[in-house]
CSV table of N, CA and C in Angstrom, one decimal:
chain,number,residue,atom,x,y,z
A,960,UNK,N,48.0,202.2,-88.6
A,960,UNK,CA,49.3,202.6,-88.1
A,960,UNK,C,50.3,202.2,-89.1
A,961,UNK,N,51.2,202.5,-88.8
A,961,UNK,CA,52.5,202.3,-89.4
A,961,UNK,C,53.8,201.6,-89.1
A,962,UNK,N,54.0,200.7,-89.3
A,962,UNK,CA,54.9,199.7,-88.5
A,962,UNK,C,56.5,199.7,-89.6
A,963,UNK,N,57.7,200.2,-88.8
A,963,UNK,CA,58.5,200.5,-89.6
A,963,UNK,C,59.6,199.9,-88.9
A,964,UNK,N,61.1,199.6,-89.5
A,964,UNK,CA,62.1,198.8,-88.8
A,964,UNK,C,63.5,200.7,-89.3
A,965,UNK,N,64.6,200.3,-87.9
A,965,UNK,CA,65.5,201.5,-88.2
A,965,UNK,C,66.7,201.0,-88.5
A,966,UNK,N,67.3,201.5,-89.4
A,966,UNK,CA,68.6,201.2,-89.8
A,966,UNK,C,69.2,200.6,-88.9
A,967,UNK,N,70.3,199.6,-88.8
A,967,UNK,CA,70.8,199.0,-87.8
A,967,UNK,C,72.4,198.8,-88.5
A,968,UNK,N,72.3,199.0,-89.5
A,968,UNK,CA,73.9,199.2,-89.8
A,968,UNK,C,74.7,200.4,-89.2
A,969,UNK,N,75.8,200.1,-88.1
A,969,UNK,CA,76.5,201.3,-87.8
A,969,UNK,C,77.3,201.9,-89.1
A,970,UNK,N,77.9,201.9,-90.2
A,970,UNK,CA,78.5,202.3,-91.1
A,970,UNK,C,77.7,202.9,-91.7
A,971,UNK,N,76.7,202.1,-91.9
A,971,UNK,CA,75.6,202.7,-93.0
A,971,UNK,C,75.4,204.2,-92.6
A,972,UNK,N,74.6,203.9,-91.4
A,972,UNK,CA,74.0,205.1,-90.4
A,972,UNK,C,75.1,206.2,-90.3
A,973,UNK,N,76.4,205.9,-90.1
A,973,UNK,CA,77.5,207.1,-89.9
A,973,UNK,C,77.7,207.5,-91.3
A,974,UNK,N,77.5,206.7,-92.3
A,974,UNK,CA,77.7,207.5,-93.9
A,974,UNK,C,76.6,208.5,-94.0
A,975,UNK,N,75.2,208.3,-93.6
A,975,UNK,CA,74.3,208.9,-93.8
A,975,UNK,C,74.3,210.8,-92.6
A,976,UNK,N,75.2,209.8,-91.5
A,976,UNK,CA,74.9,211.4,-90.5
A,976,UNK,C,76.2,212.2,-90.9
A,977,UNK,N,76.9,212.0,-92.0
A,977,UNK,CA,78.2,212.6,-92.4
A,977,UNK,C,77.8,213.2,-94.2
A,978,UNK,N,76.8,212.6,-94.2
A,978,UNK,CA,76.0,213.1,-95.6
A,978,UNK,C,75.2,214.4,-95.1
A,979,UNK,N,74.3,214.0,-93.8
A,979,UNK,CA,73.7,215.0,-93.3
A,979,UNK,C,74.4,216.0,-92.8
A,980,UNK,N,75.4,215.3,-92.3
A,980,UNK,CA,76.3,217.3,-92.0
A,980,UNK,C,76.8,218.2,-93.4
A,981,UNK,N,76.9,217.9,-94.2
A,981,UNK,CA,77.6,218.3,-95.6
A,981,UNK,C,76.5,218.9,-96.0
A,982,UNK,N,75.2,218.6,-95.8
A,982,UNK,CA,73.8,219.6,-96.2
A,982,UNK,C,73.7,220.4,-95.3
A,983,UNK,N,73.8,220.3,-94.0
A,983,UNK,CA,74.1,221.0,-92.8
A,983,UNK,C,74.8,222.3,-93.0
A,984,UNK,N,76.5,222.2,-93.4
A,984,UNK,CA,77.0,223.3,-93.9
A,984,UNK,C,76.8,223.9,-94.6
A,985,UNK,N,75.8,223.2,-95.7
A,985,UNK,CA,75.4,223.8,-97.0
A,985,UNK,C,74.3,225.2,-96.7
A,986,UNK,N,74.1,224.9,-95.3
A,986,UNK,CA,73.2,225.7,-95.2
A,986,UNK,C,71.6,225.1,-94.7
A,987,UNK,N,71.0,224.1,-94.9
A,987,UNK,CA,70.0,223.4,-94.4
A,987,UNK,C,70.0,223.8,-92.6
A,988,UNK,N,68.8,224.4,-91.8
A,988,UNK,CA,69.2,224.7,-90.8
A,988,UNK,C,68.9,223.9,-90.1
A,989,UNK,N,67.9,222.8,-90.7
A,989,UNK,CA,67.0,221.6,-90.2
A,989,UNK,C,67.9,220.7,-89.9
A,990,UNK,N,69.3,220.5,-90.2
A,990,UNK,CA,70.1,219.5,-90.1
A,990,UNK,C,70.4,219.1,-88.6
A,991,UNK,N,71.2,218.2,-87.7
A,991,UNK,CA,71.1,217.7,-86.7
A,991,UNK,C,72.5,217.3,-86.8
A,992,UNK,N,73.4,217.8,-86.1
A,992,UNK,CA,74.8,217.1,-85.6
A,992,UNK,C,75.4,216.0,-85.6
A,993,UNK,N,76.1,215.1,-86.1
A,993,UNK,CA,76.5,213.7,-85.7
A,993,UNK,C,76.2,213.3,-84.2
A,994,UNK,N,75.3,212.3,-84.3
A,994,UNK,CA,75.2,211.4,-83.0
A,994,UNK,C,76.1,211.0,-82.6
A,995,UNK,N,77.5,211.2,-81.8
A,995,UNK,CA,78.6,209.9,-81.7
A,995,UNK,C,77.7,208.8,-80.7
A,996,UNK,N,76.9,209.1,-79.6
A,996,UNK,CA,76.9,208.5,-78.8
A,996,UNK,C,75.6,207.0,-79.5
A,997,UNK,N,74.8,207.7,-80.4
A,997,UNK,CA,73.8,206.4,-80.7
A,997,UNK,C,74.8,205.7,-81.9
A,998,UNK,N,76.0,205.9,-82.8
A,998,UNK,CA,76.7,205.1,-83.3
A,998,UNK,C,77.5,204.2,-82.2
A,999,UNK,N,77.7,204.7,-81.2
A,999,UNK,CA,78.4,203.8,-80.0
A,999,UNK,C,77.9,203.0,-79.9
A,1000,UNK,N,76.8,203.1,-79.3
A,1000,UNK,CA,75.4,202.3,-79.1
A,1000,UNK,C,75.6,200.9,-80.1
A,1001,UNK,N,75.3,201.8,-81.4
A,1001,UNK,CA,74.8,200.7,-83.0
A,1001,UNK,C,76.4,200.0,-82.7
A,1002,UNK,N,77.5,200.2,-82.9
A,1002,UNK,CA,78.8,199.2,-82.6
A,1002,UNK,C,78.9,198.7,-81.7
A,1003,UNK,N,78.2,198.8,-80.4
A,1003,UNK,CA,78.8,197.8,-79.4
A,1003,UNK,C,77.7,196.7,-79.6
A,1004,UNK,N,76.9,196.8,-80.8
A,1004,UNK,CA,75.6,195.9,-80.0
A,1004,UNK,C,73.9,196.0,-79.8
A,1005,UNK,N,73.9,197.4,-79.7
A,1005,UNK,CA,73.0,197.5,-79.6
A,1005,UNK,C,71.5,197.0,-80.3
A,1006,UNK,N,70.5,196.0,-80.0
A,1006,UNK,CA,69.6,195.6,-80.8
A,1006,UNK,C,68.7,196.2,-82.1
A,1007,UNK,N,68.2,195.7,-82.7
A,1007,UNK,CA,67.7,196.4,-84.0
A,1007,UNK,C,66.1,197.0,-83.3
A,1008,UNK,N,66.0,197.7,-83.8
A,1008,UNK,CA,64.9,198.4,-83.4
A,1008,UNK,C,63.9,198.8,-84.3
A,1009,UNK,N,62.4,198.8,-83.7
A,1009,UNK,CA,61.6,199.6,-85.0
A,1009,UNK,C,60.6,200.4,-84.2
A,1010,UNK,N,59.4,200.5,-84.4
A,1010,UNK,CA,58.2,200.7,-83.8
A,1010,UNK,C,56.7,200.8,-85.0
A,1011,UNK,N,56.1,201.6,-83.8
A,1011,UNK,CA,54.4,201.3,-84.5
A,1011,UNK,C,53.8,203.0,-84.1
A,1012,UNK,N,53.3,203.9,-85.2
A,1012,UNK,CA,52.8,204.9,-84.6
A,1012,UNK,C,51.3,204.4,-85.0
A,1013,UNK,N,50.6,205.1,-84.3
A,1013,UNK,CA,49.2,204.9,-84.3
A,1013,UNK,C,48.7,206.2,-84.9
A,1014,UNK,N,48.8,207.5,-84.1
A,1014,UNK,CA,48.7,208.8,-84.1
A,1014,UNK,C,46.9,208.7,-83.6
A,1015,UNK,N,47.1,210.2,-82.9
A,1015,UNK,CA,45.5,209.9,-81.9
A,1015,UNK,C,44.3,210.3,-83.2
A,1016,UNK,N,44.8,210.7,-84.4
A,1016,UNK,CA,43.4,210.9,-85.3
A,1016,UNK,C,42.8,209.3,-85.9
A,1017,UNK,N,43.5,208.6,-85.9
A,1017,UNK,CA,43.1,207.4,-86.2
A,1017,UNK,C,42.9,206.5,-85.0
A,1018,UNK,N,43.1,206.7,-83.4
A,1018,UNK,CA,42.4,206.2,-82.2
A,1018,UNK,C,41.0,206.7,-82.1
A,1019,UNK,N,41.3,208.1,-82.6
A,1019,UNK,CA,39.9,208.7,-82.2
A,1019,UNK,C,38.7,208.0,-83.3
A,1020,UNK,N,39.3,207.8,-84.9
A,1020,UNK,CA,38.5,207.1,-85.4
A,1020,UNK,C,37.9,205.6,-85.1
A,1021,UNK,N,38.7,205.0,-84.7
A,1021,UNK,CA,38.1,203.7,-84.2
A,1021,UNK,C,37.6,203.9,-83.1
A,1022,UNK,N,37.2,204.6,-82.2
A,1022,UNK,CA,36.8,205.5,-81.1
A,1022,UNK,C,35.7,205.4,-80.8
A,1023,UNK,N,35.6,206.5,-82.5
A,1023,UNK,CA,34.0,207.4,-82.4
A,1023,UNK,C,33.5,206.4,-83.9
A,1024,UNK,N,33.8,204.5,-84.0
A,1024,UNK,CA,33.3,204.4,-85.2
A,1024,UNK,C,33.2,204.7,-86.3
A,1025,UNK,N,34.2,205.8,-87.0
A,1025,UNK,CA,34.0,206.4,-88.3
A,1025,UNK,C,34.9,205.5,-89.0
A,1026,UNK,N,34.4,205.8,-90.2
A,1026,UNK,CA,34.5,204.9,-91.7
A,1026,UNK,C,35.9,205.7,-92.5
A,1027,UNK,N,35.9,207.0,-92.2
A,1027,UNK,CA,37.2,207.4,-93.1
A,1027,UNK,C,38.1,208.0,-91.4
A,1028,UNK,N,39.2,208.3,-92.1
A,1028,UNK,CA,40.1,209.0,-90.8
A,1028,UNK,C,39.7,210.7,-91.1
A,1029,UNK,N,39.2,210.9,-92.6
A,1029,UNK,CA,39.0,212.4,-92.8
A,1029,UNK,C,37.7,213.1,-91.8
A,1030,UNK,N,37.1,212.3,-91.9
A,1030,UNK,CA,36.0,212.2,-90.4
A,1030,UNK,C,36.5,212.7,-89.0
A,1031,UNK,N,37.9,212.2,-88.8
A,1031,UNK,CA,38.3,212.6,-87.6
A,1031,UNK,C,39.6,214.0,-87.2
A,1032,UNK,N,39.9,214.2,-88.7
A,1032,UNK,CA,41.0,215.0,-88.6
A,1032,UNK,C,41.4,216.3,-88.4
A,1033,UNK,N,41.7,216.8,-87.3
A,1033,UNK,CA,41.4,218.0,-86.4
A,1033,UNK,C,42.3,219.0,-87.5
A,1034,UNK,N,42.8,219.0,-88.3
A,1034,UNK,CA,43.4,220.2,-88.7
A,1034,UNK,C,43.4,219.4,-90.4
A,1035,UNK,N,42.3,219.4,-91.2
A,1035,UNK,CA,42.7,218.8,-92.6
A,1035,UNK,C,43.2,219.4,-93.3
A,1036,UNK,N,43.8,218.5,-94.2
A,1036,UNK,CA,45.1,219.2,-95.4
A,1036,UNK,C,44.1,220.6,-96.2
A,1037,UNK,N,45.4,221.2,-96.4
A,1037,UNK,CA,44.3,222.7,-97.4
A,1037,UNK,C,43.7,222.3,-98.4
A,1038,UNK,N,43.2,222.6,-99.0
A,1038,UNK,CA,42.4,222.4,-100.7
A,1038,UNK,C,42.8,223.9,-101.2
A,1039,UNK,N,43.2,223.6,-102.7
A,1039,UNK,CA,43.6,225.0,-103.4
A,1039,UNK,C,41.5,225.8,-103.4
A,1040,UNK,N,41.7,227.1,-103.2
A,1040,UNK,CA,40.2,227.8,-103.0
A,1040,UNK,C,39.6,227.0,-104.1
A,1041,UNK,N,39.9,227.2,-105.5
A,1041,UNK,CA,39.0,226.7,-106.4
A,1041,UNK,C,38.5,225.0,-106.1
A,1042,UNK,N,38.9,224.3,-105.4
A,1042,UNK,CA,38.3,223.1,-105.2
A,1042,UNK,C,37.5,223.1,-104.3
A,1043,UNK,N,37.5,224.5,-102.9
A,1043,UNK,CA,36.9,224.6,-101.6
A,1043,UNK,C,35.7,225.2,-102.0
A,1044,UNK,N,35.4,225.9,-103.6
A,1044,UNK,CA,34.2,226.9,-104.0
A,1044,UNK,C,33.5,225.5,-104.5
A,1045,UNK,N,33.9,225.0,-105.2
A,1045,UNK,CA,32.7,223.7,-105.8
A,1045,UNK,C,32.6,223.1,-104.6
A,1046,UNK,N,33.0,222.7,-103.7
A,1046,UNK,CA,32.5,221.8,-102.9
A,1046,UNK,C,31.5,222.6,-101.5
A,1047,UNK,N,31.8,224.4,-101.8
A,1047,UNK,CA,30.8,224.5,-100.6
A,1047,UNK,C,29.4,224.8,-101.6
A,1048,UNK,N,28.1,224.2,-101.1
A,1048,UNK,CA,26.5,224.4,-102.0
A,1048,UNK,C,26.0,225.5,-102.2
């Protein structure tokens, strides 16, 4: 898994979601609106936060016993054809 901590500076975090609107306008459709309400949050106090993903291809590996996670992974990354022709016998 992955164990990560989240920005917890409110200034920081509003420089960043005021960066992200300016790519936003740019055209990026993937962009996301200013949060006002989770900067409230980050200024009044709000505690620092992180978390832990596990993701179920690596439950399922410790699961079913397997040695790699490639063993378990229901949709594996592409391989360009020429690496997919040497490796089928």
């Amino acid at each position: 898994g992955n164990a990560f901590t989240e920005l917890n500076d409110p200034r920081d975090q509003e420089a960043r979601f005021l960066d992200m609107g300016e790519t936003f306008k740019a055209g990026d459709d993937d962009e996301t609106p200013l949060d006002e309400d989770y900067l409230r949050a980050m200024r009044y106090g709000m505690p620092p936060n992180g978390g832990f993903g596990m993701g179920v291809d690596r439950l399922v590996m410790l699961l079913t016993d397997q040695d790699s996670i490639r063993d378990v992974i229901l949709y594996p990354h592409l391989r360009p054809e020429s690496k997919r022709e040497q490796a089928s016998p």
